[in-house]
Structures are given as structure tokens and as C-alpha cells.
Amino acid sequence: MEDILTIATVEGVRIYAISTKNLVQDAADRHHTSHLATAALGRAMSGALMLAATMKDGERISLKFKGDGPMGEVVAEAQGTSVRGYVGNPDVFMPLKDGKLDIGGALGQGTITLTRYLQNGESFTGHAELANGEIATDITNYLYMSEQTPSSVALGVLVDKDGKVLAAGGYFIQAMPDCDEAVLEKLGDNVSKTPYVTQLLELGYTPEKIIETLARGLEYDIKESLPVKFECSCSREKILNMLATLKQSDIDYLTEQPDAEVHCQYCNKIYRISSDELKQLNVK
């Protein structure tokens, strides 16, 4: 199945549904994550992509889940249809809890931070305590507590014993100010009778089919479906521009060393910067 984000409206409610199996596998391969870290990062990236879909073109979302557990933190950043992210401890392991990966236990107690970067250069950051560390509930709780937005978020990643991603994705139901309470009640009833999102995805449900399932008994309108992907915005040019902001004494020190290495935390790529390139920074 392709990685797709589908957006629909249902009588005063927006529904976003997403499949992200391939991009989650891409992230897992880049960061060499454990089963648990893969699931946590996949949930966070899927959530970030759906939240980014609520923004205007070019506006960016950053999600950070930081706790006192062995995983440390999970960070996902999405802009348009691209997402990137990382886990503080990619090797994290916890015993299964009720037969499932214990993401909440791995994160522990802490906070969710959501930053919205607007087109005009402004940014708005909000915080809330982690509800249970399971990512989806934390996003739902944050939206209600910090942004007064009634919503329902479901996220899931299914990983086999070898660490291969079998299914990943989720959905996000967002009530608009003019939404009828009867519609919300019907959607809530439908959600309660809907299987786990990973079960639907594993059965081959597309995001559009998931929306159809959630909106059964209501009239819905599919607005658009967009391909999504893991993509990092780092580049050698950006790295050099960053190094150029260092104090001259720091640049001189690096120039005297063997080739410098700069690591991008988001995509795990390493840039090797030669002494000649560093000397060019002195000229600027």
C-alpha cells in the first residue's frame, strides 16, 4: 500500500486518515530502531503529518514527547506532505504489556510539546503533561487542554518479530466550531465500534476506506488524497551556512583538525566537511 494522507469532511467535522508503512520503515532503517522505538516514532510521524495537514501551505509542525523513561524523547517534524523524526534512545527495550509494545512505559511521565511555525515567521508553542505516553492519547489530550479543540486521534504501528513494519498509520477526527452534537455522538459511536487502525491497515483498508468506515451513517465528502514521505530538509549547504555562524576561533580550530563530521539527528546522515571547505568559511 502506498503512503497516503486522505482528507474528508463530515457535516461540520474534518477527518484525516493516513497510511505510513513505507515511510516508517524508511525511518526505522535510517535510525536502526528497536521494535519499540519504531512503533513510537511511527506513531509520532503519522500524527505530525495529519496535524501539518491542518496548516497552510509551507507551515510546519513540530511534535516532541519527552519523558523520564528509558526512551527519553520522540520527536517528529512535518511540513506539507513530508516528515522526519528521531527517538532519543533508538535501542530502547521494554517487556510487553498486555501482549503489546509498552510505548507509555518507555516514555514514562513527562510532557508533549507542539510548535506551529507560521508563514510569517512566527511560531506558537504549547505544552501539556503526557496523558499515558501512548502518543495518540497524548495528542488528543493536548489539543483539548491547550488548544480547546475537541478531537479523536488513533495511531498504530504493527512490527513483526524481525522488525519489519507490517502496517502503520492512523486517523484524526477534528470537530469544527459549528459541528452538530448529534454528529459527534454518531462519530463517537462509530469509533467505539471500529477495530484498531493497524487491524484495518493490515486488512488492506486505504485511508479513504477508513474514513468511510468512521463516517458510516453520515454523509461525507473526500476532499483530497496526497502521497506522503520521509524527507529531511538537511543539506551540505545548510550545514556550511550553520558552521559559518561559529566564532572565528572555533572555525580556525576545526580547520586544524582532520575532516569534521556533522550528524543530522533527524535523518541520521553524517556530513564530512573537509579542511578546504572550512577554510573557505574564513574567506566569507
PDB file of C-alpha atoms in Angstrom, residues 13-256:
ATOM      1  CA  VAL A  13     -16.191  17.666  11.125  1.00  0.00           C
ATOM      2  CA  ARG A  14     -12.849  17.093   9.418  1.00  0.00           C
ATOM      3  CA  ILE A  15     -11.450  13.573   9.202  1.00  0.00           C
ATOM      4  CA  TYR A  16      -7.835  12.861   8.275  1.00  0.00           C
ATOM      5  CA  ALA A  17      -6.699   9.277   7.663  1.00  0.00           C
ATOM      6  CA  ILE A  18      -3.197   8.167   6.783  1.00  0.00           C
ATOM      7  CA  SER A  19      -1.161   5.110   5.826  1.00  0.00           C
ATOM      8  CA  THR A  20       2.584   5.384   6.520  1.00  0.00           C
ATOM      9  CA  LYS A  21       4.014   1.861   6.373  1.00  0.00           C
ATOM     10  CA  ASN A  22       6.801   2.690   3.894  1.00  0.00           C
ATOM     11  CA  LEU A  23       7.994   5.941   5.453  1.00  0.00           C
ATOM     12  CA  VAL A  24       8.030   4.377   8.919  1.00  0.00           C
ATOM     13  CA  GLN A  25      10.156   1.542   7.536  1.00  0.00           C
ATOM     14  CA  ASP A  26      12.428   4.168   5.947  1.00  0.00           C
ATOM     15  CA  ALA A  27      12.838   5.916   9.312  1.00  0.00           C
ATOM     16  CA  ALA A  28      13.457   2.610  11.099  1.00  0.00           C
ATOM     17  CA  ASP A  29      16.159   1.673   8.585  1.00  0.00           C
ATOM     18  CA  ARG A  30      17.840   5.078   8.892  1.00  0.00           C
ATOM     19  CA  HIS A  31      17.877   5.108  12.691  1.00  0.00           C
ATOM     20  CA  HIS A  32      18.309   1.345  13.279  1.00  0.00           C
ATOM     21  CA  THR A  33      15.461   1.413  15.778  1.00  0.00           C
ATOM     22  CA  SER A  34      14.243  -1.357  18.050  1.00  0.00           C
ATOM     23  CA  HIS A  35      10.694  -2.662  17.606  1.00  0.00           C
ATOM     24  CA  LEU A  36       9.516  -0.355  20.404  1.00  0.00           C
ATOM     25  CA  ALA A  37      11.301   2.727  19.068  1.00  0.00           C
ATOM     26  CA  THR A  38       9.975   2.043  15.557  1.00  0.00           C
ATOM     27  CA  ALA A  39       6.403   1.961  16.856  1.00  0.00           C
ATOM     28  CA  ALA A  40       6.818   5.150  18.887  1.00  0.00           C
ATOM     29  CA  LEU A  41       8.468   7.075  16.061  1.00  0.00           C
ATOM     30  CA  GLY A  42       5.938   5.802  13.511  1.00  0.00           C
ATOM     31  CA  ARG A  43       3.022   6.944  15.635  1.00  0.00           C
ATOM     32  CA  ALA A  44       4.579  10.376  16.196  1.00  0.00           C
ATOM     33  CA  MET A  45       5.366  10.906  12.495  1.00  0.00           C
ATOM     34  CA  SER A  46       1.867   9.825  11.416  1.00  0.00           C
ATOM     35  CA  GLY A  47       0.351  12.230  13.939  1.00  0.00           C
ATOM     36  CA  ALA A  48       2.619  15.079  12.866  1.00  0.00           C
ATOM     37  CA  LEU A  49       1.658  14.636   9.199  1.00  0.00           C
ATOM     38  CA  MET A  50      -2.056  14.819   9.991  1.00  0.00           C
ATOM     39  CA  LEU A  51      -1.561  17.891  12.187  1.00  0.00           C
ATOM     40  CA  ALA A  52       0.503  19.516   9.413  1.00  0.00           C
ATOM     41  CA  ALA A  53      -2.467  18.986   7.082  1.00  0.00           C
ATOM     42  CA  THR A  54      -4.437  21.427   9.253  1.00  0.00           C
ATOM     43  CA  MET A  55      -1.891  24.170   8.497  1.00  0.00           C
ATOM     44  CA  LYS A  56      -1.494  26.435   5.464  1.00  0.00           C
ATOM     45  CA  ASP A  57       0.955  25.566   2.690  1.00  0.00           C
ATOM     46  CA  GLY A  58       4.534  25.807   3.852  1.00  0.00           C
ATOM     47  CA  GLU A  59       3.700  25.919   7.542  1.00  0.00           C
ATOM     48  CA  ARG A  60       5.424  23.425   9.780  1.00  0.00           C
ATOM     49  CA  ILE A  61       4.542  21.315  12.822  1.00  0.00           C
ATOM     50  CA  SER A  62       6.981  20.027  15.433  1.00  0.00           C
ATOM     51  CA  LEU A  63       5.914  17.387  17.967  1.00  0.00           C
ATOM     52  CA  LYS A  64       8.069  16.387  20.924  1.00  0.00           C
ATOM     53  CA  PHE A  65       7.224  13.770  23.527  1.00  0.00           C
ATOM     54  CA  LYS A  66       9.748  13.885  26.372  1.00  0.00           C
ATOM     55  CA  GLY A  67       9.595  11.639  29.418  1.00  0.00           C
ATOM     56  CA  ASP A  68      11.622  10.230  32.273  1.00  0.00           C
ATOM     57  CA  GLY A  69      11.544   6.684  30.873  1.00  0.00           C
ATOM     58  CA  PRO A  70      14.337   4.846  29.026  1.00  0.00           C
ATOM     59  CA  MET A  71      13.230   6.095  25.590  1.00  0.00           C
ATOM     60  CA  GLY A  72      13.944   9.697  26.547  1.00  0.00           C
ATOM     61  CA  GLU A  73      12.121  11.517  23.792  1.00  0.00           C
ATOM     62  CA  VAL A  74      10.350  11.085  20.474  1.00  0.00           C
ATOM     63  CA  VAL A  75      10.461  13.975  18.001  1.00  0.00           C
ATOM     64  CA  ALA A  76       8.609  14.348  14.700  1.00  0.00           C
ATOM     65  CA  GLU A  77       8.512  17.342  12.390  1.00  0.00           C
ATOM     66  CA  ALA A  78       6.176  17.634   9.392  1.00  0.00           C
ATOM     67  CA  GLN A  79       5.750  20.206   6.667  1.00  0.00           C
ATOM     68  CA  GLY A  80       3.200  19.661   3.914  1.00  0.00           C
ATOM     69  CA  THR A  81       3.459  16.011   2.920  1.00  0.00           C
ATOM     70  CA  SER A  82       6.990  15.407   4.249  1.00  0.00           C
ATOM     71  CA  VAL A  83       8.012  14.243   7.710  1.00  0.00           C
ATOM     72  CA  ARG A  84      11.199  13.465   9.600  1.00  0.00           C
ATOM     73  CA  GLY A  85      11.953  12.436  13.165  1.00  0.00           C
ATOM     74  CA  TYR A  86      14.070  10.586  15.681  1.00  0.00           C
ATOM     75  CA  VAL A  87      13.985   8.763  19.024  1.00  0.00           C
ATOM     76  CA  GLY A  88      16.248   9.668  21.933  1.00  0.00           C
ATOM     77  CA  ASN A  89      17.204   6.036  22.556  1.00  0.00           C
ATOM     78  CA  PRO A  90      16.702   4.051  19.328  1.00  0.00           C
ATOM     79  CA  ASP A  91      17.738   0.798  21.088  1.00  0.00           C
ATOM     80  CA  VAL A  92      15.097   1.063  23.818  1.00  0.00           C
ATOM     81  CA  PHE A  93      13.560  -2.197  25.029  1.00  0.00           C
ATOM     82  CA  MET A  94      10.707  -2.899  27.455  1.00  0.00           C
ATOM     83  CA  PRO A  95       8.845  -6.108  28.254  1.00  0.00           C
ATOM     84  CA  LEU A  96       5.471  -6.407  26.528  1.00  0.00           C
ATOM     85  CA  LYS A  97       2.486  -5.028  28.420  1.00  0.00           C
ATOM     86  CA  ASP A  98      -0.732  -6.990  27.956  1.00  0.00           C
ATOM     87  CA  GLY A  99       0.876  -8.527  24.875  1.00  0.00           C
ATOM     88  CA  LYS A 100       1.624  -5.131  23.269  1.00  0.00           C
ATOM     89  CA  LEU A 101       4.638  -2.847  22.904  1.00  0.00           C
ATOM     90  CA  ASP A 102       4.793  -0.635  26.005  1.00  0.00           C
ATOM     91  CA  ILE A 103       5.415   2.804  24.492  1.00  0.00           C
ATOM     92  CA  GLY A 104       3.889   4.538  27.517  1.00  0.00           C
ATOM     93  CA  GLY A 105       6.225   2.729  29.883  1.00  0.00           C
ATOM     94  CA  ALA A 106       9.216   3.517  27.685  1.00  0.00           C
ATOM     95  CA  LEU A 107       8.391   7.242  27.670  1.00  0.00           C
ATOM     96  CA  GLY A 108       7.317   7.456  31.295  1.00  0.00           C
ATOM     97  CA  GLN A 109       6.000  10.689  32.768  1.00  0.00           C
ATOM     98  CA  GLY A 110       6.714  13.954  31.006  1.00  0.00           C
ATOM     99  CA  THR A 111       5.364  16.468  28.529  1.00  0.00           C
ATOM    100  CA  ILE A 112       4.149  16.824  24.969  1.00  0.00           C
ATOM    101  CA  THR A 113       5.269  19.996  23.195  1.00  0.00           C
ATOM    102  CA  LEU A 114       3.671  21.123  19.938  1.00  0.00           C
ATOM    103  CA  THR A 115       5.089  24.043  17.953  1.00  0.00           C
ATOM    104  CA  ARG A 116       3.366  25.563  14.948  1.00  0.00           C
ATOM    105  CA  TYR A 117       5.643  27.539  12.588  1.00  0.00           C
ATOM    106  CA  LEU A 118       3.598  30.028  10.546  1.00  0.00           C
ATOM    107  CA  GLN A 119       4.271  31.505   7.102  1.00  0.00           C
ATOM    108  CA  ASN A 120       5.009  34.949   8.565  1.00  0.00           C
ATOM    109  CA  GLY A 121       7.907  33.552  10.590  1.00  0.00           C
ATOM    110  CA  GLU A 122       6.043  33.500  13.896  1.00  0.00           C
ATOM    111  CA  SER A 123       5.824  30.333  15.957  1.00  0.00           C
ATOM    112  CA  PHE A 124       3.441  29.221  18.681  1.00  0.00           C
ATOM    113  CA  THR A 125       4.373  26.581  21.231  1.00  0.00           C
ATOM    114  CA  GLY A 126       2.114  24.772  23.669  1.00  0.00           C
ATOM    115  CA  HIS A 127       2.749  22.156  26.348  1.00  0.00           C
ATOM    116  CA  ALA A 128       0.750  19.566  28.239  1.00  0.00           C
ATOM    117  CA  GLU A 129       1.537  16.667  30.507  1.00  0.00           C
ATOM    118  CA  LEU A 130       1.707  13.269  28.859  1.00  0.00           C
ATOM    119  CA  ALA A 131      -1.619  11.521  29.365  1.00  0.00           C
ATOM    120  CA  ASN A 132      -0.264   7.988  29.090  1.00  0.00           C
ATOM    121  CA  GLY A 133       2.738   8.185  26.746  1.00  0.00           C
ATOM    122  CA  GLU A 134       0.972   6.235  24.008  1.00  0.00           C
ATOM    123  CA  ILE A 135       1.223   9.200  21.560  1.00  0.00           C
ATOM    124  CA  ALA A 136      -2.366   9.226  20.197  1.00  0.00           C
ATOM    125  CA  THR A 137      -3.996   9.867  23.592  1.00  0.00           C
ATOM    126  CA  ASP A 138      -1.354  12.482  24.341  1.00  0.00           C
ATOM    127  CA  ILE A 139      -2.136  14.385  21.125  1.00  0.00           C
ATOM    128  CA  THR A 140      -5.891  14.181  21.789  1.00  0.00           C
ATOM    129  CA  ASN A 141      -5.399  15.444  25.334  1.00  0.00           C
ATOM    130  CA  TYR A 142      -3.061  18.241  24.210  1.00  0.00           C
ATOM    131  CA  LEU A 143      -5.494  19.510  21.557  1.00  0.00           C
ATOM    132  CA  TYR A 144      -8.306  19.648  24.103  1.00  0.00           C
ATOM    133  CA  MET A 145      -6.335  21.065  27.037  1.00  0.00           C
ATOM    134  CA  SER A 146      -4.067  23.541  25.226  1.00  0.00           C
ATOM    135  CA  GLU A 147      -5.997  24.463  22.067  1.00  0.00           C
ATOM    136  CA  GLN A 148      -9.586  23.769  23.176  1.00  0.00           C
ATOM    137  CA  THR A 149     -10.104  21.573  20.101  1.00  0.00           C
ATOM    138  CA  PRO A 150     -12.339  18.526  20.620  1.00  0.00           C
ATOM    139  CA  SER A 151     -10.767  15.704  18.645  1.00  0.00           C
ATOM    140  CA  SER A 152     -10.090  11.991  18.479  1.00  0.00           C
ATOM    141  CA  VAL A 153      -6.729  10.595  17.381  1.00  0.00           C
ATOM    142  CA  ALA A 154      -5.879   6.952  16.688  1.00  0.00           C
ATOM    143  CA  LEU A 155      -2.377   5.847  15.718  1.00  0.00           C
ATOM    144  CA  GLY A 156      -0.732   2.489  15.295  1.00  0.00           C
ATOM    145  CA  VAL A 157       2.351   0.670  14.027  1.00  0.00           C
ATOM    146  CA  LEU A 158       2.492  -3.096  13.610  1.00  0.00           C
ATOM    147  CA  VAL A 159       6.008  -4.603  13.613  1.00  0.00           C
ATOM    148  CA  ASP A 160       6.828  -8.283  13.089  1.00  0.00           C
ATOM    149  CA  LYS A 161       9.381 -10.292  15.098  1.00  0.00           C
ATOM    150  CA  ASP A 162      12.153  -9.335  12.653  1.00  0.00           C
ATOM    151  CA  GLY A 163      11.444  -5.603  12.978  1.00  0.00           C
ATOM    152  CA  LYS A 164       9.693  -5.251   9.611  1.00  0.00           C
ATOM    153  CA  VAL A 165       6.841  -2.744   9.540  1.00  0.00           C
ATOM    154  CA  LEU A 166       3.664  -4.560   8.500  1.00  0.00           C
ATOM    155  CA  ALA A 167       1.252  -1.642   8.892  1.00  0.00           C
ATOM    156  CA  ALA A 168       1.353   1.966  10.096  1.00  0.00           C
ATOM    157  CA  GLY A 169      -0.973   4.932  10.075  1.00  0.00           C
ATOM    158  CA  GLY A 170      -3.947   6.412  11.856  1.00  0.00           C
ATOM    159  CA  TYR A 171      -6.810   8.853  11.773  1.00  0.00           C
ATOM    160  CA  PHE A 172      -7.636  12.239  13.272  1.00  0.00           C
ATOM    161  CA  ILE A 173     -11.200  13.496  13.766  1.00  0.00           C
ATOM    162  CA  GLN A 174     -11.418  17.251  14.359  1.00  0.00           C
ATOM    163  CA  ALA A 175     -14.670  18.998  15.285  1.00  0.00           C
ATOM    164  CA  MET A 176     -15.320  22.415  13.761  1.00  0.00           C
ATOM    165  CA  PRO A 177     -16.984  25.195  15.821  1.00  0.00           C
ATOM    166  CA  ASP A 178     -20.336  24.755  14.011  1.00  0.00           C
ATOM    167  CA  CYS A 179     -20.450  20.993  14.417  1.00  0.00           C
ATOM    168  CA  ASP A 180     -23.736  19.397  15.484  1.00  0.00           C
ATOM    169  CA  GLU A 181     -23.534  17.432  18.751  1.00  0.00           C
ATOM    170  CA  ALA A 182     -25.572  14.610  17.180  1.00  0.00           C
ATOM    171  CA  VAL A 183     -22.875  14.188  14.515  1.00  0.00           C
ATOM    172  CA  LEU A 184     -20.157  13.994  17.160  1.00  0.00           C
ATOM    173  CA  GLU A 185     -22.161  11.404  19.077  1.00  0.00           C
ATOM    174  CA  LYS A 186     -22.612   9.309  15.915  1.00  0.00           C
ATOM    175  CA  LEU A 187     -18.897   9.535  15.100  1.00  0.00           C
ATOM    176  CA  GLY A 188     -18.028   8.638  18.685  1.00  0.00           C
ATOM    177  CA  ASP A 189     -20.273   5.583  18.472  1.00  0.00           C
ATOM    178  CA  ASN A 190     -18.679   4.591  15.144  1.00  0.00           C
ATOM    179  CA  VAL A 191     -15.170   4.967  16.600  1.00  0.00           C
ATOM    180  CA  SER A 192     -16.068   2.741  19.554  1.00  0.00           C
ATOM    181  CA  LYS A 193     -17.168   0.001  17.135  1.00  0.00           C
ATOM    182  CA  THR A 194     -14.181   0.342  14.790  1.00  0.00           C
ATOM    183  CA  PRO A 195     -11.263  -2.141  15.095  1.00  0.00           C
ATOM    184  CA  TYR A 196      -7.727  -0.942  15.860  1.00  0.00           C
ATOM    185  CA  VAL A 197      -6.332   1.114  12.993  1.00  0.00           C
ATOM    186  CA  THR A 198      -3.454  -1.346  12.468  1.00  0.00           C
ATOM    187  CA  GLN A 199      -6.009  -4.137  12.014  1.00  0.00           C
ATOM    188  CA  LEU A 200      -7.762  -2.132   9.315  1.00  0.00           C
ATOM    189  CA  LEU A 201      -4.496  -1.287   7.558  1.00  0.00           C
ATOM    190  CA  GLU A 202      -3.278  -4.872   7.719  1.00  0.00           C
ATOM    191  CA  LEU A 203      -6.535  -5.942   6.088  1.00  0.00           C
ATOM    192  CA  GLY A 204      -5.739  -3.578   3.220  1.00  0.00           C
ATOM    193  CA  TYR A 205      -8.009  -0.672   4.155  1.00  0.00           C
ATOM    194  CA  THR A 206      -6.938   2.509   2.382  1.00  0.00           C
ATOM    195  CA  PRO A 207      -7.224   5.847   4.205  1.00  0.00           C
ATOM    196  CA  GLU A 208     -10.361   6.547   2.153  1.00  0.00           C
ATOM    197  CA  LYS A 209     -11.872   3.236   3.231  1.00  0.00           C
ATOM    198  CA  ILE A 210     -11.028   4.043   6.867  1.00  0.00           C
ATOM    199  CA  ILE A 211     -12.884   7.356   6.541  1.00  0.00           C
ATOM    200  CA  GLU A 212     -15.850   5.542   5.000  1.00  0.00           C
ATOM    201  CA  THR A 213     -15.857   3.178   7.999  1.00  0.00           C
ATOM    202  CA  LEU A 214     -15.650   6.013  10.547  1.00  0.00           C
ATOM    203  CA  ALA A 215     -18.375   8.041   8.802  1.00  0.00           C
ATOM    204  CA  ARG A 216     -20.867   5.222   8.264  1.00  0.00           C
ATOM    205  CA  GLY A 217     -24.414   6.525   8.590  1.00  0.00           C
ATOM    206  CA  LEU A 218     -23.295  10.080   7.790  1.00  0.00           C
ATOM    207  CA  GLU A 219     -22.695  11.992   4.578  1.00  0.00           C
ATOM    208  CA  TYR A 220     -19.004  12.589   3.911  1.00  0.00           C
ATOM    209  CA  ASP A 221     -17.009  14.324   1.187  1.00  0.00           C
ATOM    210  CA  ILE A 222     -13.483  13.265   0.259  1.00  0.00           C
ATOM    211  CA  LYS A 223     -11.528  16.482  -0.354  1.00  0.00           C
ATOM    212  CA  GLU A 224      -8.137  15.147  -1.468  1.00  0.00           C
ATOM    213  CA  SER A 225      -5.615  12.334  -1.168  1.00  0.00           C
ATOM    214  CA  LEU A 226      -1.899  13.133  -1.102  1.00  0.00           C
ATOM    215  CA  PRO A 227       1.247  10.968  -1.120  1.00  0.00           C
ATOM    216  CA  VAL A 228       3.412  11.406   1.995  1.00  0.00           C
ATOM    217  CA  LYS A 229       7.058  10.533   2.592  1.00  0.00           C
ATOM    218  CA  PHE A 230      10.012  10.651   4.972  1.00  0.00           C
ATOM    219  CA  GLU A 231      12.175  13.545   3.822  1.00  0.00           C
ATOM    220  CA  CYS A 232      14.779  15.546   5.702  1.00  0.00           C
ATOM    221  CA  SER A 233      15.485  19.200   4.943  1.00  0.00           C
ATOM    222  CA  CYS A 234      19.170  18.963   5.855  1.00  0.00           C
ATOM    223  CA  SER A 235      21.823  19.591   3.187  1.00  0.00           C
ATOM    224  CA  ARG A 236      25.547  20.235   2.880  1.00  0.00           C
ATOM    225  CA  GLU A 237      24.822  23.877   2.041  1.00  0.00           C
ATOM    226  CA  LYS A 238      22.773  24.316   5.233  1.00  0.00           C
ATOM    227  CA  ILE A 239      25.495  22.660   7.290  1.00  0.00           C
ATOM    228  CA  LEU A 240      28.143  25.008   5.864  1.00  0.00           C
ATOM    229  CA  ASN A 241      25.906  28.019   6.496  1.00  0.00           C
ATOM    230  CA  MET A 242      25.477  26.853  10.099  1.00  0.00           C
ATOM    231  CA  LEU A 243      29.227  26.409  10.561  1.00  0.00           C
ATOM    232  CA  ALA A 244      29.781  29.885   9.126  1.00  0.00           C
ATOM    233  CA  THR A 245      27.912  31.323  12.128  1.00  0.00           C
ATOM    234  CA  LEU A 246      30.512  29.928  14.552  1.00  0.00           C
ATOM    235  CA  LYS A 247      33.077  32.196  16.153  1.00  0.00           C
ATOM    236  CA  GLN A 248      36.220  32.602  14.038  1.00  0.00           C
ATOM    237  CA  SER A 249      38.311  30.910  16.723  1.00  0.00           C
ATOM    238  CA  ASP A 250      36.064  27.820  16.536  1.00  0.00           C
ATOM    239  CA  ILE A 251      36.309  27.711  12.741  1.00  0.00           C
ATOM    240  CA  ASP A 252      40.107  28.035  12.973  1.00  0.00           C
ATOM    241  CA  TYR A 253      40.206  25.148  15.460  1.00  0.00           C
ATOM    242  CA  LEU A 254      38.104  22.910  13.185  1.00  0.00           C
ATOM    243  CA  THR A 255      40.291  23.801  10.205  1.00  0.00           C
ATOM    244  CA  GLU A 256      43.342  22.435  12.015  1.00  0.00           C
TER     245      GLU A 256
END
